[in-house]
Amino acid sequence: DERLFEAWAGVEQRPLTTEEVVDHLASFGLPEEVARNRKISMLSGGQKVKLMFAASLWTRAHVLCLDEPTNYLDSESVGLLAGALQAFKGGFAVVTHCEAFAAEVCTERWTVADGSVSGAKGARLQTQAKTKGR
């Protein structure tokens, strides 16, 4: 049974109605007109990123892997994304070149540079952010 599998997998089935989809997209900053009437090819870069986040979270995921999530987003949308990640109850990994974003949302940070990897978390992470001009 598909519902049993979804329950075991921790995936919650959602009703697939137009209103449910429109409401979900609106929670990611995509207006109803865009959700109902625009082809994906006609969306701006930022709208495509928002659509990607909305699609990724349709099943109410527990883990997110985000590669350069701030690309194509305006500063307001970056702030909303940061707030959403801070409130997210699951785990996530972010690959980004945006130091300020990483410092705001990550509790642990791994830096890859010159063929080596270094890590920081907690108070040490905050100190690194301050010394880099956050």
Short mmCIF file of C-alpha atoms in Angstrom, two decimals:
data_model
loop_
_atom_site.label_atom_id
_atom_site.label_comp_id
_atom_site.label_asym_id
_atom_site.label_seq_id
_atom_site.Cartn_x
_atom_site.Cartn_y
_atom_site.Cartn_z
CA ASP A 1 0.00 0.00 0.00
CA GLU A 2 1.39 3.39 -1.06
CA ARG A 3 0.16 5.21 2.06
CA LEU A 4 1.89 2.73 4.34
CA PHE A 5 5.15 3.14 2.42
CA GLU A 6 4.85 6.95 2.68
CA ALA A 7 4.22 6.70 6.42
CA TRP A 8 7.29 4.51 6.90
CA ALA A 9 9.36 6.82 4.72
CA GLY A 10 8.21 9.82 6.75
CA VAL A 11 6.73 11.44 3.66
CA GLU A 12 3.35 13.01 4.14
CA GLN A 13 1.00 12.78 1.17
CA ARG A 14 -0.61 16.10 0.26
CA PRO A 15 -3.78 16.68 -1.69
CA LEU A 16 -2.90 17.61 -5.26
CA THR A 17 -5.48 20.30 -5.92
CA THR A 18 -4.97 23.57 -7.76
CA GLU A 19 -5.69 25.56 -4.61
CA GLU A 20 -3.20 23.53 -2.55
CA VAL A 21 -0.49 24.09 -5.17
CA VAL A 22 -1.28 27.82 -5.51
CA ASP A 23 -1.21 28.27 -1.70
CA HIS A 24 2.07 26.35 -1.44
CA LEU A 25 3.71 28.44 -4.18
CA ALA A 26 2.42 31.63 -2.54
CA SER A 27 4.21 30.67 0.68
CA PHE A 28 7.44 30.83 -1.37
CA GLY A 29 6.68 34.27 -2.78
CA LEU A 30 5.14 33.26 -6.10
CA PRO A 31 1.89 35.16 -6.70
CA GLU A 32 -1.29 33.39 -7.76
CA GLU A 33 -1.09 34.86 -11.29
CA VAL A 34 2.36 33.34 -11.74
CA ALA A 35 1.31 29.98 -10.29
CA ARG A 36 -1.76 29.69 -12.48
CA ASN A 37 -0.77 31.31 -15.76
CA ARG A 38 2.98 31.38 -16.43
CA LYS A 39 5.06 28.76 -18.13
CA ILE A 40 8.31 27.95 -16.34
CA SER A 41 10.27 29.24 -19.33
CA MET A 42 8.74 32.69 -18.75
CA LEU A 43 9.78 32.95 -15.08
CA SER A 44 12.67 35.13 -13.96
CA GLY A 45 15.76 33.51 -12.47
CA GLY A 46 14.59 34.37 -8.95
CA GLN A 47 11.11 32.98 -9.60
CA LYS A 48 12.64 29.74 -10.89
CA VAL A 49 14.69 29.42 -7.69
CA LYS A 50 11.55 29.98 -5.59
CA LEU A 51 9.72 27.38 -7.67
CA MET A 52 12.57 24.93 -7.11
CA PHE A 53 12.41 25.44 -3.34
CA ALA A 54 8.63 25.03 -3.37
CA ALA A 55 8.89 21.82 -5.40
CA SER A 56 11.65 20.49 -3.13
CA LEU A 57 9.51 21.00 -0.05
CA TRP A 58 6.22 19.75 -1.49
CA THR A 59 6.67 16.41 0.31
CA ARG A 60 7.69 18.18 3.54
CA ALA A 61 11.26 16.95 3.39
CA HIS A 62 13.38 16.19 6.45
CA VAL A 63 16.76 16.88 4.82
CA LEU A 64 17.75 19.53 2.27
CA CYS A 65 20.92 19.76 0.18
CA LEU A 66 21.23 23.28 -1.22
CA ASP A 67 23.83 24.25 -3.82
CA GLU A 68 24.24 28.04 -4.07
CA PRO A 69 20.67 28.70 -2.87
CA THR A 70 21.05 32.50 -2.92
CA ASN A 71 21.79 32.67 -6.67
CA TYR A 72 19.26 34.82 -8.56
CA LEU A 73 17.49 35.89 -5.35
CA ASP A 74 17.06 39.54 -4.36
CA SER A 75 18.11 40.57 -0.85
CA GLU A 76 14.55 40.34 0.50
CA SER A 77 14.21 36.76 -0.79
CA VAL A 78 17.62 35.84 0.67
CA GLY A 79 16.38 37.09 4.04
CA LEU A 80 13.19 35.05 3.72
CA LEU A 81 15.22 31.97 2.78
CA ALA A 82 17.50 32.49 5.79
CA GLY A 83 14.48 32.76 8.08
CA ALA A 84 12.91 29.65 6.56
CA LEU A 85 16.10 27.63 7.05
CA GLN A 86 16.44 28.84 10.65
CA ALA A 87 12.87 27.66 11.32
CA PHE A 88 13.27 24.40 9.36
CA LYS A 89 12.96 21.45 11.73
CA GLY A 90 15.00 19.08 9.56
CA GLY A 91 18.66 19.09 8.65
CA PHE A 92 20.33 20.82 5.74
CA ALA A 93 23.66 21.20 4.01
CA VAL A 94 24.47 24.37 2.08
CA VAL A 95 27.18 24.94 -0.51
CA THR A 96 27.66 28.69 -0.93
CA HIS A 97 30.16 31.44 -1.62
CA CYS A 98 28.02 33.91 0.37
CA GLU A 99 29.81 34.27 3.73
CA ALA A 100 27.06 36.36 5.34
CA PHE A 101 24.35 33.85 4.42
CA ALA A 102 26.41 30.92 5.71
CA ALA A 103 27.11 32.72 8.98
CA GLU A 104 23.42 33.50 9.41
CA VAL A 105 21.97 30.03 8.79
CA CYS A 106 24.69 27.48 9.52
CA THR A 107 25.58 26.14 12.97
CA GLU A 108 28.59 24.31 11.59
CA ARG A 109 30.76 25.32 8.66
CA TRP A 110 33.30 23.45 6.57
CA THR A 111 35.58 25.47 4.33
CA VAL A 112 37.37 23.98 1.34
CA ALA A 113 40.41 25.97 0.21
CA ASP A 114 43.82 25.23 -1.26
CA GLY A 115 43.26 21.48 -1.20
CA SER A 116 42.32 21.29 2.48
CA VAL A 117 39.14 21.26 4.56
CA SER A 118 38.68 23.05 7.87
CA GLY A 119 35.65 23.13 10.12
CA ALA A 120 34.12 25.36 12.75
CA LYS A 121 30.95 25.37 14.82
CA GLY A 122 29.26 27.28 17.60
CA ALA A 123 31.15 30.23 19.12
CA ARG A 124 34.16 29.69 16.86
CA LEU A 125 31.92 29.98 13.80
CA GLN A 126 30.53 33.30 15.06
CA THR A 127 34.06 34.61 15.69
CA GLN A 128 35.06 33.71 12.12
CA ALA A 129 32.04 35.55 10.73
CA LYS A 130 32.84 38.69 12.73
CA THR A 131 36.50 38.75 11.71
CA LYS A 132 35.54 38.41 8.02
CA GLY A 133 33.42 41.56 8.19
CA ARG A 134 29.97 40.07 8.49
#
